[in-house]
CSV table of C-alpha atoms in Angstrom, one decimal:
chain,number,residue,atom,x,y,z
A,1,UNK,CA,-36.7,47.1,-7.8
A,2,UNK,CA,-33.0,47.6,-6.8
A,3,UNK,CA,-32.4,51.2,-7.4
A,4,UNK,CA,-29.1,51.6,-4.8
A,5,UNK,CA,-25.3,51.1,-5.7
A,6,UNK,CA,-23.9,47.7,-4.6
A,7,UNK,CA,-22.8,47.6,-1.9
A,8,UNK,CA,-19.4,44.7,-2.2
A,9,UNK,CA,-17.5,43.5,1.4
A,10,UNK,CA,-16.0,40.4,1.3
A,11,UNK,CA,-14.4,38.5,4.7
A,12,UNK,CA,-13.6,34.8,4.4
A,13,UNK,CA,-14.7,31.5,2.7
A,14,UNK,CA,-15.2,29.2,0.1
A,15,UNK,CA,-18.3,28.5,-2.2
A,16,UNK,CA,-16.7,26.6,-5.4
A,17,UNK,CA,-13.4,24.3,-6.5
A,18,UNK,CA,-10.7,25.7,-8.4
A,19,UNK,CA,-9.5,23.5,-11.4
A,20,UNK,CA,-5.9,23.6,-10.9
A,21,UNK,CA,-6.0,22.6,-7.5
A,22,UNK,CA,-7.2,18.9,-5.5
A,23,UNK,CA,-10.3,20.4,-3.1
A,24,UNK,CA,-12.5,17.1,-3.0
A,25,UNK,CA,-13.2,16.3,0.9
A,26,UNK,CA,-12.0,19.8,1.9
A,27,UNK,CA,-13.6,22.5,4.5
A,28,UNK,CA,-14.4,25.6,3.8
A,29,UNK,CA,-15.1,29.1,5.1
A,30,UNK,CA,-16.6,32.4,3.9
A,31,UNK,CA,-18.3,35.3,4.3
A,32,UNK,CA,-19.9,38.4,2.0
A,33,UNK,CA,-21.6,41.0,2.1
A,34,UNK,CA,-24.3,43.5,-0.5
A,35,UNK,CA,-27.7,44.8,-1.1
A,36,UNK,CA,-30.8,42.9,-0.2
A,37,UNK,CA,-34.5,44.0,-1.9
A,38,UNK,CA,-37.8,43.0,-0.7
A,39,UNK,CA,-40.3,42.7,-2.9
A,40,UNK,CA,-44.0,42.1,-3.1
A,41,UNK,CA,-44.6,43.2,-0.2
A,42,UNK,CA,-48.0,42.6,1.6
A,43,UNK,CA,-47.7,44.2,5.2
A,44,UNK,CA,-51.0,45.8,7.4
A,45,UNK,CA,-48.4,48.9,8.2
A,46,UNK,CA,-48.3,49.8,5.0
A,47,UNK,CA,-44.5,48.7,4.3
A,48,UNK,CA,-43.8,48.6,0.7
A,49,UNK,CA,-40.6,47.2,-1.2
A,50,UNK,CA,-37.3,48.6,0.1
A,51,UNK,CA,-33.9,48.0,0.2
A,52,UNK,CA,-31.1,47.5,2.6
A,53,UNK,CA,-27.3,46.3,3.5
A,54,UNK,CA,-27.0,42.4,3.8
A,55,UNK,CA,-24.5,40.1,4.8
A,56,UNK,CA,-23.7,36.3,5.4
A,57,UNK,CA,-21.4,34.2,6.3
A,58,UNK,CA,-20.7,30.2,5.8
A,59,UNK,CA,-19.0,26.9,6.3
A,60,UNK,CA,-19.2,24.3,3.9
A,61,UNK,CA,-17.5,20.8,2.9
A,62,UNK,CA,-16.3,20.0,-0.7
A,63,UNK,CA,-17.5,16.6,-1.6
A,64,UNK,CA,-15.9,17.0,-4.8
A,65,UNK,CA,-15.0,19.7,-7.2
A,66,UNK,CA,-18.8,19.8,-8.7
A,67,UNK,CA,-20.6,19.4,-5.5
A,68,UNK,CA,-20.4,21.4,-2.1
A,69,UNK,CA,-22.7,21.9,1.2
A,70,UNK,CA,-23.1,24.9,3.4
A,71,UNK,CA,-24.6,25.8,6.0
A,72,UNK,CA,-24.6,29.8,7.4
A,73,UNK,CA,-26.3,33.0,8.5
A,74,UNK,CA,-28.1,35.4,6.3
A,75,UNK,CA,-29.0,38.8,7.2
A,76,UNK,CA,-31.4,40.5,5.0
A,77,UNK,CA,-31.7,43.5,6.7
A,78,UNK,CA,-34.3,45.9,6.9
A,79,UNK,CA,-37.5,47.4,4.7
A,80,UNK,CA,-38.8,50.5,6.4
A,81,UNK,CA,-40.3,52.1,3.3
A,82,UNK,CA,-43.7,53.0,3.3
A,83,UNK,CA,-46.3,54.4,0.8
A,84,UNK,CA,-48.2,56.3,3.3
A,85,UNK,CA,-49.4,59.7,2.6
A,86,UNK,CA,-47.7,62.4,4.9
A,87,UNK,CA,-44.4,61.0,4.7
A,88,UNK,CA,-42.5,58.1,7.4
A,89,UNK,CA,-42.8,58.3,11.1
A,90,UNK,CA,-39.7,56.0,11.3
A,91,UNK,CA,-41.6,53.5,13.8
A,92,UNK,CA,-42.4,50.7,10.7
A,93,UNK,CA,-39.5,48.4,9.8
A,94,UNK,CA,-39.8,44.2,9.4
A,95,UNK,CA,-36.1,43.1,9.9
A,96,UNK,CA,-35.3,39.8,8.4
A,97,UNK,CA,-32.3,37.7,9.8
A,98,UNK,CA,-31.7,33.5,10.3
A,99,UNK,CA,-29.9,30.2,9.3
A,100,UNK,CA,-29.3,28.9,6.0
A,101,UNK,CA,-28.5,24.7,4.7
A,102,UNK,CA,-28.4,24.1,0.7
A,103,UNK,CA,-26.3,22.3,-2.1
A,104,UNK,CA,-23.9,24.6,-4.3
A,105,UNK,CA,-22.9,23.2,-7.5
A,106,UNK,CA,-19.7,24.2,-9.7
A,107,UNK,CA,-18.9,24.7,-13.4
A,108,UNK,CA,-15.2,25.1,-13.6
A,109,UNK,CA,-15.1,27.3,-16.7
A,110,UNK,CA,-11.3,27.1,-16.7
A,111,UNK,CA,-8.0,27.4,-14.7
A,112,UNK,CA,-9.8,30.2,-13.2
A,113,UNK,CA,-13.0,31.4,-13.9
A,114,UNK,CA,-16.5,29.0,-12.4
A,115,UNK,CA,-19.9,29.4,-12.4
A,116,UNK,CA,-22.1,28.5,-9.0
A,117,UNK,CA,-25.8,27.1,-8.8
A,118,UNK,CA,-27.5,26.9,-5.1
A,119,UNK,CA,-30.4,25.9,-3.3
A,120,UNK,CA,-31.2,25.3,-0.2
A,121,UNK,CA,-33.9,26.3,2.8
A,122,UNK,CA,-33.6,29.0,5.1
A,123,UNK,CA,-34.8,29.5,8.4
A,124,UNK,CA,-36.0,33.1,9.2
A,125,UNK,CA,-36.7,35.3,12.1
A,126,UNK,CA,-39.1,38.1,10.9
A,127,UNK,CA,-39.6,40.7,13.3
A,128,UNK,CA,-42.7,43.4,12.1
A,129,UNK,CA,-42.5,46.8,13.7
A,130,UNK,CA,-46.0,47.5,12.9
A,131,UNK,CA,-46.5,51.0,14.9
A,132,UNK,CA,-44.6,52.5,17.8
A,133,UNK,CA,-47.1,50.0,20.1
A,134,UNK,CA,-47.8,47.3,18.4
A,135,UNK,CA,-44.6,44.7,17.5
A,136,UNK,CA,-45.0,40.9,16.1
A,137,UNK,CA,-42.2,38.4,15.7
A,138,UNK,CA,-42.5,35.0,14.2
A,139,UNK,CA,-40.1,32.2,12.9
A,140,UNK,CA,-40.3,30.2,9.8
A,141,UNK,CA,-38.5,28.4,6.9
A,142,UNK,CA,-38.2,29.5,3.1
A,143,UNK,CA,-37.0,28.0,0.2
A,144,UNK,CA,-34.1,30.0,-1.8
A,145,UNK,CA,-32.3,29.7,-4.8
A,146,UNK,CA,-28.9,31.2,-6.5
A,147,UNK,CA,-26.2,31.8,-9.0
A,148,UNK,CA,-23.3,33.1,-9.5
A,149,UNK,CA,-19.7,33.7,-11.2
A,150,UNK,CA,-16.8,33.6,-9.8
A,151,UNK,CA,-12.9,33.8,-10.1
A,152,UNK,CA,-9.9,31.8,-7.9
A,153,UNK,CA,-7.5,34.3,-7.0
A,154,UNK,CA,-5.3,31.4,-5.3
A,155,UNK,CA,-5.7,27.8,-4.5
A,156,UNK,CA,-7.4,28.3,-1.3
A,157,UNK,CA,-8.9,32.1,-1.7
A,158,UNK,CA,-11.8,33.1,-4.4
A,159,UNK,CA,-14.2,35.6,-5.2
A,160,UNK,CA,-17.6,35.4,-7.1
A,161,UNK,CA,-20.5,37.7,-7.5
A,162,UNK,CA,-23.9,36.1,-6.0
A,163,UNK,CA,-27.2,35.8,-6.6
A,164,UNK,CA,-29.8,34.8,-4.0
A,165,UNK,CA,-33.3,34.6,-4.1
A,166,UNK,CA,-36.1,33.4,-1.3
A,167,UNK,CA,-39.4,33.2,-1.9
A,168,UNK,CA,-42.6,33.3,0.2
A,169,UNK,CA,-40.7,35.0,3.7
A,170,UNK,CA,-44.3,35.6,5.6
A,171,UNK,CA,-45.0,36.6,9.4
A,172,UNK,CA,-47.2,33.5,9.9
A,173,UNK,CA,-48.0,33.6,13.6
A,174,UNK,CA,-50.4,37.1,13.1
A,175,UNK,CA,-50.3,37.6,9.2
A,176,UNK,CA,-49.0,40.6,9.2
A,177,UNK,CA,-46.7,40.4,6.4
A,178,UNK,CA,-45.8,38.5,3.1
A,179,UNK,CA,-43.2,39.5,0.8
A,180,UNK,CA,-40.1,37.9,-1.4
A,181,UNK,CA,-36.5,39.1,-0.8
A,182,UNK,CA,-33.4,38.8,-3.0
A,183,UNK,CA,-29.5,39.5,-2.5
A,184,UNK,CA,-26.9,40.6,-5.3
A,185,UNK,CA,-23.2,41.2,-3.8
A,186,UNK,CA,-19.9,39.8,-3.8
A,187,UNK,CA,-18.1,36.7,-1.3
A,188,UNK,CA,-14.7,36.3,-0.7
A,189,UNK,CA,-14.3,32.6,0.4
A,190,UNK,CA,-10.9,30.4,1.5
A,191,UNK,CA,-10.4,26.7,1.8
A,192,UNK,CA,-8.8,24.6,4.0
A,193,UNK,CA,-6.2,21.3,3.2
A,194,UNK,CA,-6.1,22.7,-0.1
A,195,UNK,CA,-3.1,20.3,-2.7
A,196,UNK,CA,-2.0,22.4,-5.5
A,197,UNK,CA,-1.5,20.0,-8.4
A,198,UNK,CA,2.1,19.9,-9.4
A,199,UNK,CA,2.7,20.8,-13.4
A,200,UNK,CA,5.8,19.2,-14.8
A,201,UNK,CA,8.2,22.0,-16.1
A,202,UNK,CA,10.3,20.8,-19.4
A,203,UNK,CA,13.2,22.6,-19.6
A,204,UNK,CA,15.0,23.3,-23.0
A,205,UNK,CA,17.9,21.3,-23.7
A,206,UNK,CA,21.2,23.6,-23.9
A,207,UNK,CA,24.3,22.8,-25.6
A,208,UNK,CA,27.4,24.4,-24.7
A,209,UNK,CA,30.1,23.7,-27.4
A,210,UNK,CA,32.7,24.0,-25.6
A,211,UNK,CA,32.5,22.1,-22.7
A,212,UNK,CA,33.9,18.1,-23.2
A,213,UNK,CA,31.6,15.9,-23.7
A,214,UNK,CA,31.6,13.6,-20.7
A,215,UNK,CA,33.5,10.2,-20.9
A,216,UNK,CA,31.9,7.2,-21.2
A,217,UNK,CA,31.7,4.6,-18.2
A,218,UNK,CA,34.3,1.4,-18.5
A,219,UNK,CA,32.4,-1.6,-19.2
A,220,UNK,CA,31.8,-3.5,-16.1
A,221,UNK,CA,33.6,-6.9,-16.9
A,222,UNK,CA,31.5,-10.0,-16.9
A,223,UNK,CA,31.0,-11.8,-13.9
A,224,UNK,CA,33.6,-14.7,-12.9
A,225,UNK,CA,31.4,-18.1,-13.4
A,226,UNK,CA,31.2,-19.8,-10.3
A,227,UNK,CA,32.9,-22.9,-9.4
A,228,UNK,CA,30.9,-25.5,-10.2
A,229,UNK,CA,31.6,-29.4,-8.4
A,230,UNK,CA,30.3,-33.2,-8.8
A,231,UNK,CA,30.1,-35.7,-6.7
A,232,UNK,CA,32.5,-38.9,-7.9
A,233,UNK,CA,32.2,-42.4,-6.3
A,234,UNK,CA,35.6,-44.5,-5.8
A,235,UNK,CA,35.5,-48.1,-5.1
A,236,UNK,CA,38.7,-49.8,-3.9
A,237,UNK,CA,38.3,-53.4,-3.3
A,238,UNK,CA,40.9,-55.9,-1.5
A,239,UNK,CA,40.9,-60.0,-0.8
A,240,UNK,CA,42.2,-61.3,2.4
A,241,UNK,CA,43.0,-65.0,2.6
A,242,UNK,CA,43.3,-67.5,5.5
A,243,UNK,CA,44.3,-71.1,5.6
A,244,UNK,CA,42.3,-74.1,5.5
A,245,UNK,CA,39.6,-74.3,7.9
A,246,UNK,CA,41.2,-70.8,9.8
A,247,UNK,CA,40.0,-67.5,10.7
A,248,UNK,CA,43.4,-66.4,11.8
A,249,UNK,CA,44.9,-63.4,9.9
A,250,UNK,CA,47.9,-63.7,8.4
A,251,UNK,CA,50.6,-61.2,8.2
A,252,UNK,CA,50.3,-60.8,5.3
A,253,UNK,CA,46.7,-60.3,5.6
A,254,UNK,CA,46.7,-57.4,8.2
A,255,UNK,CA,49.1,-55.9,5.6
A,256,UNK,CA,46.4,-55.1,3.3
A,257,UNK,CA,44.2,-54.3,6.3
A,258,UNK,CA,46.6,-51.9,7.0
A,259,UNK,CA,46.5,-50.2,3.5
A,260,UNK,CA,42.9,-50.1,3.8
A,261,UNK,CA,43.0,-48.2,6.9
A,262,UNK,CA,45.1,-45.5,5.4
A,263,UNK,CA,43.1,-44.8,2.8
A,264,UNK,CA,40.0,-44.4,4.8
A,265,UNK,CA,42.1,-41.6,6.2
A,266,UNK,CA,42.0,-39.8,3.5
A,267,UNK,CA,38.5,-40.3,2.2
A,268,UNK,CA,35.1,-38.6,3.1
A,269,UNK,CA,31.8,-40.4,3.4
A,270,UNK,CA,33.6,-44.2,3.7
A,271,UNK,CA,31.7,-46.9,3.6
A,272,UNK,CA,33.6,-50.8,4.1
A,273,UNK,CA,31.7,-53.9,3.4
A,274,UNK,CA,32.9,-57.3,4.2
A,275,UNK,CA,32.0,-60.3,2.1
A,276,UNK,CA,32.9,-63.6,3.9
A,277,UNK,CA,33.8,-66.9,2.0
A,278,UNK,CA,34.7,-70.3,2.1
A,279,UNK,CA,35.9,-73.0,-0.4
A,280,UNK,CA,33.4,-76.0,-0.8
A,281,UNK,CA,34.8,-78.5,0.9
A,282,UNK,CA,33.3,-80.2,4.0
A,283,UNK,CA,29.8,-80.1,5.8
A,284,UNK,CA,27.9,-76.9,4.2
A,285,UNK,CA,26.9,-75.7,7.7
A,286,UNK,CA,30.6,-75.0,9.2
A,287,UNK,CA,32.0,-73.4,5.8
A,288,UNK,CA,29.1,-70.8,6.8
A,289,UNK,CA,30.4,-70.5,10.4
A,290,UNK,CA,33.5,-70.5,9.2
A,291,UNK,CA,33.0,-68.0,6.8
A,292,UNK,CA,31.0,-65.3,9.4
A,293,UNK,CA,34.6,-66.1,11.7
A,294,UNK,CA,36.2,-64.6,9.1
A,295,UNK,CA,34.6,-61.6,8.8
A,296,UNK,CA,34.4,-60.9,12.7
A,297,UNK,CA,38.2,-61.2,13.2
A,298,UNK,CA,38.6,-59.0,9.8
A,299,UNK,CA,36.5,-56.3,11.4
A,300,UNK,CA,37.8,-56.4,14.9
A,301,UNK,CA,41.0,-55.4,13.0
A,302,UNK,CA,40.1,-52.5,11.2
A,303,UNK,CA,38.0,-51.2,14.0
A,304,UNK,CA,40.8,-51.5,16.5
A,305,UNK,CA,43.5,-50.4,14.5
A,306,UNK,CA,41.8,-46.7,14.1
A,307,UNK,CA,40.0,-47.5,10.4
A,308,UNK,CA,37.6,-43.9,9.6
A,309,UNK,CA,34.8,-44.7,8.3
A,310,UNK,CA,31.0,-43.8,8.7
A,311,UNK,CA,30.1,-47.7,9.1
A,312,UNK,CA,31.3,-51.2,8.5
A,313,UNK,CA,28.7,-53.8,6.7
A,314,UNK,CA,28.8,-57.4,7.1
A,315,UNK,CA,28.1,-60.4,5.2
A,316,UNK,CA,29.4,-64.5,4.7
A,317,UNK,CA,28.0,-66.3,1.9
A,318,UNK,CA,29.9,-69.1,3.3
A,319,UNK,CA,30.4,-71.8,0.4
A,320,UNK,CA,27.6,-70.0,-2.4
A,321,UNK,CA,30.3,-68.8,-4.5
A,322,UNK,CA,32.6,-71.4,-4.4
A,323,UNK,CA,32.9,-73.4,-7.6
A,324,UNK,CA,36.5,-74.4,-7.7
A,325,UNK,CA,38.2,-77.9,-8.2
A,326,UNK,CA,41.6,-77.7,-7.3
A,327,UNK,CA,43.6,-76.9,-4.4
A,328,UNK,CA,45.2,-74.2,-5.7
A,329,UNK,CA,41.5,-72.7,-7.0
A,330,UNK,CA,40.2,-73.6,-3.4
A,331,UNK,CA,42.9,-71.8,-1.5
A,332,UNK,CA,41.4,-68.4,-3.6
A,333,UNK,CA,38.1,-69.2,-2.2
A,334,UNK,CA,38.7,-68.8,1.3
A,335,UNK,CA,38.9,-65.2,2.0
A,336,UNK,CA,37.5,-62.1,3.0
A,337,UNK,CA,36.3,-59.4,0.3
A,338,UNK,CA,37.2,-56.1,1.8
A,339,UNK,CA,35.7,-53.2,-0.2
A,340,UNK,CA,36.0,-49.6,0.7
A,341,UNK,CA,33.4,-47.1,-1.1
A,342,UNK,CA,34.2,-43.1,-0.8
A,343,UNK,CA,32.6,-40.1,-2.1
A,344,UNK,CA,34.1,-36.9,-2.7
A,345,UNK,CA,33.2,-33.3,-4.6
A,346,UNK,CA,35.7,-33.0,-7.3
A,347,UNK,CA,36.3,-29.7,-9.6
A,348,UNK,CA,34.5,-29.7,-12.9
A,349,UNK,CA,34.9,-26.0,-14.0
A,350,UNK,CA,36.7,-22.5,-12.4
């Protein structure tokens, strides 16, 4: 049984998550130290149960705040207690040392305080002292099992008192020994990439009473409306006559031409189209000659007296419209329809 004082040294590491902190995929370190007692203990030298200083030390990755691996070095230490009669010769010992791999699992208890579970398997090297002549070492593996409580001092460091069992730790090669061991002590542990969880601070509202309460902003004014614009369509339209059975223009004809051309000036996106007509008298055939003449010499006009405008369109209908029956009507029928189309973006609203 363990009859000694604890012995509690603690170096470095991490064996559990803290609940006010982030430590999922985080590394870890530790190390610890206490009192180890072997028990059961079957041994041809005549070794009985005994107990000794132990220590380990670990590394270990944080899957998540419940669940942790490690994998580290446990030394046992020593039993050189004997139940011989006459007293020890101090040439009997089995020293106990090797590799542990397990699982830890955490219960956060609160901010604080947690509780730790283990198992895992541990890989010994027994060496048996049997007599001052006679020395056997063997290695093997061991199952072991643990608990534990423990409390975070920070973030990153904590501290927890341990429990670890390992059953069945036998010299195998010779069978010269078979025993159980156990380990209480304490572990300092301290983790890596730790991110402290930020708690929102509310601070109470104060009111001094004499200071001015602070003016209240100008409205902004409304935004100015945009512009906003249409396209209108003008149509000006103009007849230029000629004599009978003539395509000469007149003077007074290449007047209005001339009026026609200033206006294009002025317009955007001018379109002219020519119409071409005769009166009805005569052979059908020339009044349509007659009337495409027309149309020629009325846009050879425009286009070399400096007319602006993105195209000129042609047509002579020759006699088709013509329907009058006297010559005064007739004279009206032999013309030119000159007709200017322009577009422009005209102000609707400011």
């Amino acid at each position: 049984m363990m009859n000694k004082t604890l012995i509690a040294l603690a170096l470095m590491g991490v064996c559990s998550a803290a609940n006010a902190a982030d430590v999922d995929n985080t590394w870890y370190i530790g190390a610890g130290a206490g009192q180890s007692n072997y028990e059961s203990v079957d041994a041809v030298s005549h070794l009985g149960d005994g107990s000794d200083f132990a220590w380990n030390a670990l590394v270990g990755y944080q899957l998540n705040k419940y669940l942790a691996f490690e994998a580290g070095w446990q030394d046992l230490g020593a039993t050189d207690d004997t139940h011989m009669w006459g007293g020890l010769d101090g040439k009997q010992k089995i020293d106990v040392d090797g590799f542990t791999l397990g699982a830890v699992g955490t219960l956060p208890l609160s901010e604080k305080w947690f509780l730790t579970g283990e198992a895992g398997a541990y890989q010994y090297h027994l060496a048996h002292q049997i007599n001052a002549s006679k020395y056997v070492s063997a290695m093997d593996t061991a199952a072991y099992f643990g608990a534990g409580i423990g409390y975070n001092i920070t973030d990153s460091l904590a501290i927890s008192a341990k429990y670890r069992r390992f059953a069945g730790i036998d010299e195998t090669a010779w069978n010269t020994a078979n025993m159980d061991a156990q380990t209480v002590g304490l572990q300092l542990t301290y983790r890596f990439g730790v991110k402290s969880k930020a708690t929102p601070v509310v601070l109470p509202a104060v009111i001094d009473k004499q200071t001015k309460p602070m003016p209240r902003p100008e409205p902004k004014p409304d935004p100015k409306p945009q512009p906003t614009y249409e396209v209108v369509t003008e149509t000006n339209s103009v007849a230029v006559f000629f004599g009978f059975d003539s395509s000469e223009l007149t003077n007074d004809a290449k007047s209005k031409l001339d009026q026609v051309i200033d206006l294009s000036k002025q317009q955007d996106e001018d379109v002219i189209l020519l119409s071409g007509q005769s009166d009805n008298q005569g052979d059908s055939a020339y009044n349509q000659k007659l009337s495409e003449k027309r149309v020629t010499q009325v846009a050879s006009y425009l286009e070399n007296h400096g007319v602006e405008v993105k195209r000129i369109d042609t047509e002579a209908v020759g006699e088709q419209a013509a329907q009058a029956n006297t010559r005064q009507e007739r004279a009206l029928e032999r013309r030119v329809i000159v007709t200017l189309t322009s577009q422009q973006q005209v102000l609707v609203t400011k």
